Amino acid sequence: MLHTLKLLLTPTMTISRPCSSYVSRMRYLMKLKEDDEVCRGALQSGSLFLYHKLAPLLQKNKNGIYQMPAIKTSEVQGILEKLGKDKQLVDESVLIGCTEENEAQFSLDLGEIEQSEVEQLCGGVFVDLRKAFFLLRAHEAPLVAKGQALLRWHQSHKFCSATGQPTFRNQSGSQRVCHSSGFTYYPMMAPVVIVLVSDGNRCLLGRQATFPPGMYSALAGFCDMGETVEETVHREIAEEVGLEVQSLQYSGSQHWPFPQSSFMVACHATVNPDKTEVSVDKVELDDARWFTLEEVTEALQRKKPPRNPKGEPPTFWVPPSYAIANRLISEWAQQQQLKLKRS
Ligand SMILES: NC(=O)C1=CN([C@@H]2O[C@H](COP(=O)(O)OP(=O)(O)OC[C@H]3O[C@@H](n4cnc5c(N)ncnc54)[C@H](O)[C@@H]3O)[C@@H](O)[C@H]2O)C=CC1
Ligand SMILES: [Mg+2]
């Protein structure tokens, strides 16, 4: 099965810009992570994405499109001064990337300041991350998620878990150190597999009791310590729906900020078409069942959660396009359509 994971460089990961510019940007970011002085300079000439209690600031442009504004650090310092706050607050920002012109980009949480005052001066609104994902264009969603995940990690790792002493961050925010134990802490993600199981003609989707009514998704589960991705896929499918996976193919990955930072590894899997009887683990799942290509195609066309008349059974829909589950389901539907055309 290992050979299927060779597909790490999928077409979507191909770098289209000249290699040298990409390399120089990555080397520059590496320098910013390693050298506090250089990072401080980059912060002064760079720009900030603002958050309030982890909700990102969004602005609506003339065309009604929502964007996450990158505000120059000097401008944010001006805003802080207007609000009677210390402009050094920008030092609490975390590095999240840089533009093609090597202008460093940071995220900063202004949760200590009255929300409406910041919104007024910045000309935007702080929006809950789940809602922001729906409003932003697809290419901005990963950046907003990364900024929030790093800020959240810093907010919850202020103390060493071995000594209880405070931890101290470097300027970029890429690590925290406890001077007492000497431990260095790095931002953490939990690896999760997400799997679209097919029997050749149908695909298997499940729903947790906490999902919105009618929403079904690919099956997912956290990797146990010491497990490979392949072992997790086999175990999770066995545990949650009582089926044995026959083959497995890597599709892609995604950072997923809810409820904490997960690293989603997405795969397609097949089961024996003669052994498809599902036995649902009712602790994990509310339901899991097989769906036809027709049902899935219809669900993929629903761009918003459907409104259901009272008393009617909820309409079937799938996670929105920014979720990697949607990508797996779309890929499966495309493969099935191709198969039908060829036959
Ligand atoms: N981006 C996407 O398209 C999708 C993302 N997901 C995400 O996948 C994640 C995992 O899916 P589940 O079916 O809930 O996992 P799961 O099937 O492993 O069950 C969750 C249970 O695993 C245990 N667990 C083990 N390690 C954990 C950890 N590091 N953090 C939290 N709980 C842990 C807990 O007891 C928890 O109740 C969820 O956080 C969910 O948000 C799920 C579906 C779609
Ligand atoms: Mg699960």
Short mmCIF file of C-alpha atoms and ligand atoms in Angstrom, two decimals:
data_model
loop_
_atom_site.label_atom_id
_atom_site.label_comp_id
_atom_site.label_asym_id
_atom_site.label_seq_id
_atom_site.Cartn_x
_atom_site.Cartn_y
_atom_site.Cartn_z
CA MET A 1 0.00 0.00 0.00
CA LEU A 2 2.93 2.32 0.59
CA HIS A 3 3.38 2.87 -3.13
CA THR A 4 0.07 4.74 -3.29
CA LEU A 5 1.51 7.44 -1.03
CA LYS A 6 4.20 8.21 -3.60
CA LEU A 7 1.82 10.71 -5.22
CA LEU A 8 2.93 13.48 -2.90
CA LEU A 9 3.47 16.05 -5.65
CA THR A 10 -0.01 16.22 -7.14
CA PRO A 11 -0.74 18.71 -9.98
CA THR A 12 -2.31 21.16 -7.53
CA MET A 13 1.00 21.41 -5.69
CA THR A 14 3.07 22.26 -8.78
CA ILE A 15 4.81 25.62 -8.42
CA SER A 16 4.11 27.74 -11.48
CA ARG A 17 6.26 30.80 -10.70
CA PRO A 18 10.01 30.77 -11.44
CA CYS A 19 11.77 28.45 -9.04
CA SER A 20 14.37 31.03 -7.92
CA SER A 21 11.73 33.43 -6.59
CA TYR A 22 10.04 30.63 -4.65
CA VAL A 23 13.38 29.47 -3.25
CA SER A 24 14.38 33.00 -2.24
CA ARG A 25 11.04 33.51 -0.48
CA MET A 26 11.37 30.26 1.44
CA ARG A 27 14.97 31.10 2.43
CA TYR A 28 13.83 34.56 3.54
CA LEU A 29 11.05 33.08 5.69
CA MET A 30 13.54 30.64 7.19
CA LYS A 31 15.80 33.57 8.11
CA LEU A 32 12.87 35.40 9.72
CA LYS A 33 12.12 32.34 11.87
CA GLU A 34 15.74 32.01 12.98
CA ASP A 35 16.83 35.62 13.49
CA ASP A 36 14.78 37.78 15.90
CA GLU A 37 16.47 41.03 14.82
CA VAL A 38 15.79 40.48 11.12
CA CYS A 39 12.22 39.48 11.99
CA ARG A 40 11.68 42.66 14.03
CA GLY A 41 12.82 44.73 11.03
CA ALA A 42 10.53 42.76 8.71
CA LEU A 43 7.61 43.35 11.09
CA GLN A 44 8.12 47.13 10.94
CA SER A 45 8.06 47.17 7.12
CA GLY A 46 5.52 44.36 6.78
CA SER A 47 1.77 44.00 7.10
CA LEU A 48 -0.70 42.48 9.55
CA PHE A 49 -3.89 40.46 9.37
CA LEU A 50 -6.00 41.34 12.39
CA TYR A 51 -8.10 39.05 14.59
CA HIS A 52 -10.31 39.70 17.60
CA LYS A 53 -10.57 36.75 20.01
CA LEU A 54 -9.49 34.61 17.02
CA ALA A 55 -12.18 36.00 14.66
CA PRO A 56 -10.50 37.43 11.51
CA LEU A 57 -11.13 41.00 10.30
CA LEU A 58 -12.88 41.05 6.90
CA GLN A 59 -13.64 43.96 4.58
CA LYS A 60 -16.21 44.02 1.77
CA ASN A 61 -14.91 45.65 -1.41
CA LYS A 62 -16.86 47.74 -3.99
CA ASN A 63 -17.88 44.58 -5.83
CA GLY A 64 -19.32 43.04 -2.68
CA ILE A 65 -16.43 40.56 -2.35
CA TYR A 66 -15.10 39.88 1.14
CA GLN A 67 -11.33 40.10 1.68
CA MET A 68 -8.98 39.75 4.60
CA PRO A 69 -7.12 43.09 4.52
CA ALA A 70 -3.34 43.15 5.01
CA ILE A 71 -2.78 46.40 6.98
CA LYS A 72 0.69 47.95 7.11
CA THR A 73 2.27 47.58 10.55
CA SER A 74 2.81 51.35 10.78
CA GLU A 75 -0.92 51.87 10.13
CA VAL A 76 -1.86 49.40 12.90
CA GLN A 77 0.51 51.20 15.27
CA GLY A 78 -1.27 54.47 14.39
CA ILE A 79 -4.64 52.85 15.16
CA LEU A 80 -3.33 51.57 18.51
CA GLU A 81 -2.10 55.04 19.43
CA LYS A 82 -5.48 56.56 18.51
CA LEU A 83 -7.09 54.04 20.88
CA GLY A 84 -4.66 54.98 23.66
CA LYS A 85 -2.92 51.58 23.51
CA ASP A 86 0.78 50.73 23.46
CA LYS A 87 1.98 50.45 19.86
CA GLN A 88 4.43 47.73 21.01
CA LEU A 89 1.40 45.41 20.99
CA VAL A 90 2.35 44.61 17.36
CA ASP A 91 5.33 42.64 18.75
CA GLU A 92 2.80 39.97 19.77
CA SER A 93 2.07 39.18 16.13
CA VAL A 94 3.09 35.87 14.55
CA LEU A 95 4.74 35.38 11.18
CA ILE A 96 2.51 33.59 8.66
CA GLY A 97 4.20 34.17 5.30
CA CYS A 98 5.46 36.73 2.82
CA THR A 99 4.32 38.21 -0.47
CA GLU A 100 6.06 37.58 -3.79
CA GLU A 101 7.87 40.89 -3.16
CA ASN A 102 9.26 39.47 0.11
CA GLU A 103 7.06 41.66 2.30
CA ALA A 104 6.54 39.77 5.54
CA GLN A 105 2.97 39.00 6.66
CA PHE A 106 1.91 38.56 10.28
CA SER A 107 -1.26 37.87 12.28
CA LEU A 108 -2.18 39.78 15.41
CA ASP A 109 -5.03 39.24 17.87
CA LEU A 110 -6.47 42.48 19.31
CA GLY A 111 -8.85 40.64 21.64
CA GLU A 112 -7.90 42.89 24.58
CA ILE A 113 -9.30 45.97 22.82
CA GLU A 114 -12.98 46.87 22.43
CA GLN A 115 -14.05 45.14 19.19
CA SER A 116 -16.28 47.91 17.80
CA GLU A 117 -13.51 50.53 18.21
CA VAL A 118 -11.07 48.50 16.11
CA GLU A 119 -13.76 47.72 13.52
CA GLN A 120 -14.59 51.40 13.17
CA LEU A 121 -10.98 52.49 12.67
CA CYS A 122 -10.14 49.60 10.31
CA GLY A 123 -13.36 49.80 8.28
CA GLY A 124 -14.15 46.09 8.61
CA VAL A 125 -15.84 43.48 10.79
CA PHE A 126 -14.48 40.59 12.84
CA VAL A 127 -16.20 37.41 11.64
CA ASP A 128 -16.24 33.93 13.21
CA LEU A 129 -13.78 31.72 11.30
CA ARG A 130 -16.39 29.20 10.08
CA LYS A 131 -18.44 32.04 8.60
CA ALA A 132 -15.31 33.74 7.21
CA PHE A 133 -14.49 30.52 5.32
CA PHE A 134 -17.84 30.82 3.49
CA LEU A 135 -17.32 34.50 2.68
CA LEU A 136 -13.69 34.49 1.51
CA ARG A 137 -12.45 33.34 -1.88
CA ALA A 138 -10.91 29.86 -1.77
CA HIS A 139 -7.26 31.00 -2.03
CA GLU A 140 -7.54 33.22 1.08
CA ALA A 141 -9.05 30.56 3.37
CA PRO A 142 -5.76 28.68 4.09
CA LEU A 143 -3.99 31.91 5.13
CA VAL A 144 -6.79 32.97 7.47
CA ALA A 145 -6.78 29.47 8.99
CA LYS A 146 -3.00 29.45 9.43
CA GLY A 147 -3.00 32.85 11.15
CA GLN A 148 -5.73 31.79 13.54
CA ALA A 149 -4.14 28.41 14.30
CA LEU A 150 -0.79 29.98 15.25
CA LEU A 151 -2.42 32.65 17.41
CA ARG A 152 -4.53 30.00 19.15
CA TRP A 153 -1.46 27.84 19.78
CA HIS A 154 0.41 30.75 21.44
CA GLN A 155 -2.62 31.67 23.55
CA SER A 156 -2.80 28.12 24.94
CA HIS A 157 0.94 27.40 25.39
CA LYS A 158 2.02 30.22 27.69
CA PHE A 159 3.31 27.77 30.33
CA CYS A 160 5.65 24.78 30.28
CA SER A 161 3.75 21.52 30.88
CA ALA A 162 6.77 20.06 32.73
CA THR A 163 7.61 22.92 35.12
CA GLY A 164 4.55 25.18 35.07
CA GLN A 165 6.90 28.11 34.40
CA PRO A 166 6.14 30.72 31.69
CA THR A 167 7.36 29.98 28.16
CA PHE A 168 8.92 32.68 25.98
CA ARG A 169 8.36 33.02 22.25
CA ASN A 170 10.80 34.02 19.55
CA GLN A 171 9.95 37.07 17.44
CA SER A 172 8.41 35.16 14.53
CA GLY A 173 6.32 32.98 16.86
CA SER A 174 7.67 29.74 15.37
CA GLN A 175 8.55 28.36 18.83
CA ARG A 176 8.31 28.89 22.61
CA VAL A 177 11.03 28.03 25.14
CA CYS A 178 10.92 27.28 28.87
CA HIS A 179 14.14 28.64 30.39
CA SER A 180 13.67 26.48 33.47
CA SER A 181 13.42 23.05 31.75
CA GLY A 182 15.16 24.07 28.52
CA PHE A 183 12.24 22.59 26.52
CA THR A 184 11.42 24.12 23.15
CA TYR A 185 7.78 23.87 22.08
CA TYR A 186 6.73 24.02 18.42
CA PRO A 187 3.21 24.63 17.05
CA MET A 188 1.39 21.28 16.94
CA MET A 189 -1.13 19.72 14.58
CA ALA A 190 -3.02 16.46 15.07
CA PRO A 191 -2.82 14.12 12.05
CA VAL A 192 -6.23 12.94 10.85
CA VAL A 193 -7.17 10.66 7.95
CA ILE A 194 -10.25 11.41 5.89
CA VAL A 195 -11.40 8.63 3.60
CA LEU A 196 -13.91 8.29 0.80
CA VAL A 197 -14.81 4.61 0.63
CA SER A 198 -16.21 3.24 -2.63
CA ASP A 199 -17.58 -0.17 -3.59
CA GLY A 200 -17.02 0.58 -7.27
CA ASN A 201 -20.50 2.04 -7.88
CA ARG A 202 -21.46 3.86 -4.69
CA CYS A 203 -19.62 5.86 -2.07
CA LEU A 204 -19.96 5.64 1.69
CA LEU A 205 -20.68 8.81 3.66
CA GLY A 206 -21.39 9.28 7.34
CA ARG A 207 -22.70 11.93 9.69
CA GLN A 208 -21.97 12.74 13.32
CA ALA A 209 -24.83 13.77 15.58
CA THR A 210 -23.31 17.28 15.78
CA PHE A 211 -23.38 17.85 11.97
CA PRO A 212 -26.08 20.21 10.61
CA PRO A 213 -29.24 18.30 9.53
CA GLY A 214 -28.83 16.39 6.24
CA MET A 215 -25.05 16.86 5.97
CA TYR A 216 -23.00 13.72 5.26
CA SER A 217 -19.22 13.67 4.86
CA ALA A 218 -16.31 11.32 4.18
CA LEU A 219 -15.27 9.26 7.23
CA ALA A 220 -12.50 10.76 9.36
CA GLY A 221 -10.42 9.83 12.37
CA PHE A 222 -7.35 10.87 14.37
CA CYS A 223 -4.11 8.88 13.94
CA ASP A 224 -3.08 6.96 17.04
CA MET A 225 0.47 7.30 18.33
CA GLY A 226 2.82 5.07 16.31
CA GLU A 227 0.36 4.40 13.47
CA THR A 228 0.98 4.90 9.76
CA VAL A 229 -1.63 6.70 7.65
CA GLU A 230 -2.50 3.36 6.04
CA GLU A 231 -3.03 1.70 9.45
CA THR A 232 -5.27 4.56 10.60
CA VAL A 233 -7.42 4.31 7.47
CA HIS A 234 -7.89 0.55 7.95
CA ARG A 235 -8.63 0.92 11.68
CA GLU A 236 -11.02 3.86 11.42
CA ILE A 237 -13.12 2.25 8.66
CA ALA A 238 -13.25 -1.02 10.62
CA GLU A 239 -14.20 0.81 13.84
CA GLU A 240 -16.76 3.25 12.45
CA VAL A 241 -18.58 1.18 9.81
CA GLY A 242 -17.32 -2.41 10.26
CA LEU A 243 -15.77 -2.72 6.77
CA GLU A 244 -12.37 -3.92 5.59
CA VAL A 245 -10.48 -1.61 3.22
CA GLN A 246 -8.96 -3.36 0.17
CA SER A 247 -6.98 -0.59 -1.53
CA LEU A 248 -6.00 2.96 -0.74
CA GLN A 249 -4.93 5.97 -2.80
CA TYR A 250 -3.64 9.30 -1.52
CA SER A 251 -5.51 12.35 -2.84
CA GLY A 252 -4.31 15.47 -0.98
CA SER A 253 -4.05 17.19 2.37
CA GLN A 254 -5.39 20.22 4.21
CA HIS A 255 -4.83 22.07 7.41
CA TRP A 256 -8.16 22.11 9.26
CA PRO A 257 -8.53 24.62 12.09
CA PHE A 258 -11.71 23.17 13.73
CA PRO A 259 -11.95 22.52 16.66
CA GLN A 260 -8.12 22.63 17.01
CA SER A 261 -5.40 22.30 14.35
CA SER A 262 -5.73 19.05 12.44
CA PHE A 263 -3.59 17.94 9.52
CA MET A 264 -6.08 16.17 7.25
CA VAL A 265 -4.65 13.47 4.97
CA ALA A 266 -7.27 12.64 2.35
CA CYS A 267 -7.49 9.25 0.65
CA HIS A 268 -9.77 7.22 -1.60
CA ALA A 269 -10.35 3.64 -0.50
CA THR A 270 -12.16 0.64 -1.94
CA VAL A 271 -13.90 -2.29 -0.29
CA ASN A 272 -14.91 -5.65 -1.71
CA PRO A 273 -18.23 -5.04 -3.60
CA ASP A 274 -19.53 -8.32 -2.12
CA LYS A 275 -18.88 -7.18 1.45
CA THR A 276 -20.58 -3.81 1.78
CA GLU A 277 -22.94 -4.30 4.71
CA VAL A 278 -22.40 -1.37 7.06
CA SER A 279 -22.45 -1.73 10.83
CA VAL A 280 -22.36 1.78 12.26
CA ASP A 281 -20.57 2.59 15.53
CA LYS A 282 -23.36 4.62 17.10
CA VAL A 283 -21.00 6.27 19.59
CA GLU A 284 -19.02 7.95 16.78
CA LEU A 285 -21.67 8.29 14.09
CA ASP A 286 -25.33 9.12 13.88
CA ASP A 287 -25.55 7.34 10.51
CA ALA A 288 -23.46 6.04 7.60
CA ARG A 289 -24.77 4.78 4.28
CA TRP A 290 -24.03 4.21 0.63
CA PHE A 291 -24.90 6.96 -1.87
CA THR A 292 -25.34 6.67 -5.64
CA LEU A 293 -23.60 8.89 -8.21
CA GLU A 294 -26.95 10.57 -8.92
CA GLU A 295 -27.50 11.48 -5.26
CA VAL A 296 -23.93 12.73 -4.86
CA THR A 297 -24.03 14.79 -8.08
CA GLU A 298 -27.20 16.52 -6.90
CA ALA A 299 -25.73 17.21 -3.44
CA LEU A 300 -22.54 18.69 -4.94
CA GLN A 301 -24.65 21.24 -6.81
CA ARG A 302 -26.13 22.61 -3.57
CA LYS A 303 -23.84 25.52 -2.73
CA LYS A 304 -25.56 26.41 0.54
CA PRO A 305 -27.07 24.30 3.33
CA PRO A 306 -30.62 23.60 2.06
CA ARG A 307 -33.62 25.04 3.90
CA ASN A 308 -35.98 22.28 4.91
CA PRO A 309 -39.72 22.68 5.35
CA LYS A 310 -40.76 21.74 8.94
CA GLY A 311 -41.62 18.06 9.34
CA GLU A 312 -39.90 17.03 6.07
CA PRO A 313 -36.81 14.76 6.20
CA PRO A 314 -33.65 16.91 5.80
CA THR A 315 -32.23 17.22 2.28
CA PHE A 316 -28.90 15.46 1.72
CA TRP A 317 -25.93 17.83 1.25
CA VAL A 318 -22.14 17.59 1.53
CA PRO A 319 -19.46 19.82 3.14
CA PRO A 320 -18.67 23.08 1.28
CA SER A 321 -15.91 23.38 -1.32
CA TYR A 322 -13.27 24.66 1.13
CA ALA A 323 -13.39 21.33 3.03
CA ILE A 324 -11.19 18.56 1.69
CA ALA A 325 -14.15 16.17 2.10
CA ASN A 326 -15.80 18.04 -0.76
CA ARG A 327 -12.74 17.52 -2.93
CA LEU A 328 -12.77 13.76 -2.27
CA ILE A 329 -16.47 13.51 -3.08
CA SER A 330 -16.06 15.62 -6.27
CA GLU A 331 -13.10 13.49 -7.42
CA TRP A 332 -15.10 10.31 -6.87
CA ALA A 333 -18.08 11.72 -8.83
CA GLN A 334 -15.79 12.74 -11.73
CA GLN A 335 -14.18 9.28 -11.82
CA GLN A 336 -17.60 7.61 -11.88
CA GLN A 337 -18.82 9.91 -14.65
CA LEU A 338 -15.72 9.08 -16.74
CA LYS A 339 -16.31 5.38 -16.14
CA LEU A 340 -19.91 5.73 -17.35
CA LYS A 341 -18.83 7.62 -20.49
CA ARG A 342 -16.27 4.95 -21.34
CA SER A 343 -18.71 2.03 -20.89
N1 LIG B 1 -11.86 19.18 6.42
C1 LIG B 1 -12.80 18.29 6.24
O1 LIG B 1 -13.29 18.10 5.13
C2 LIG B 1 -13.30 17.48 7.41
C3 LIG B 1 -12.68 17.55 8.63
N2 LIG B 1 -13.07 16.74 9.68
C4 LIG B 1 -12.32 16.87 10.94
O2 LIG B 1 -11.69 15.65 11.23
C5 LIG B 1 -11.48 15.55 12.63
C6 LIG B 1 -11.53 14.12 13.09
O3 LIG B 1 -12.75 13.49 12.79
P1 LIG B 1 -13.54 12.63 13.89
O4 LIG B 1 -14.46 11.74 13.14
O5 LIG B 1 -14.16 13.56 14.89
O6 LIG B 1 -12.37 11.79 14.60
P2 LIG B 1 -12.44 10.35 15.34
O7 LIG B 1 -13.24 9.39 14.52
O8 LIG B 1 -11.04 9.95 15.65
O9 LIG B 1 -13.27 10.57 16.63
C7 LIG B 1 -13.07 11.64 17.53
C8 LIG B 1 -12.65 11.09 18.89
O10 LIG B 1 -11.29 10.69 18.82
C9 LIG B 1 -10.64 10.94 20.07
N3 LIG B 1 -9.37 11.63 19.76
C10 LIG B 1 -8.16 11.02 19.58
N4 LIG B 1 -7.19 11.88 19.33
C11 LIG B 1 -7.75 13.12 19.32
C12 LIG B 1 -7.23 14.46 19.11
N5 LIG B 1 -5.95 14.68 18.83
N6 LIG B 1 -8.10 15.49 19.15
C13 LIG B 1 -9.41 15.27 19.41
N7 LIG B 1 -9.95 14.05 19.63
C14 LIG B 1 -9.13 12.98 19.59
C15 LIG B 1 -11.63 11.71 20.94
O11 LIG B 1 -12.15 10.79 21.86
C16 LIG B 1 -12.71 12.15 19.97
O12 LIG B 1 -13.99 12.15 20.56
C17 LIG B 1 -12.52 16.46 13.28
O13 LIG B 1 -11.83 17.43 14.04
C18 LIG B 1 -13.24 17.13 12.13
O14 LIG B 1 -13.40 18.52 12.34
C19 LIG B 1 -14.08 15.82 9.55
C20 LIG B 1 -14.75 15.71 8.34
C21 LIG B 1 -14.48 16.58 7.21
MG MG B 2 -14.63 9.71 12.93
#
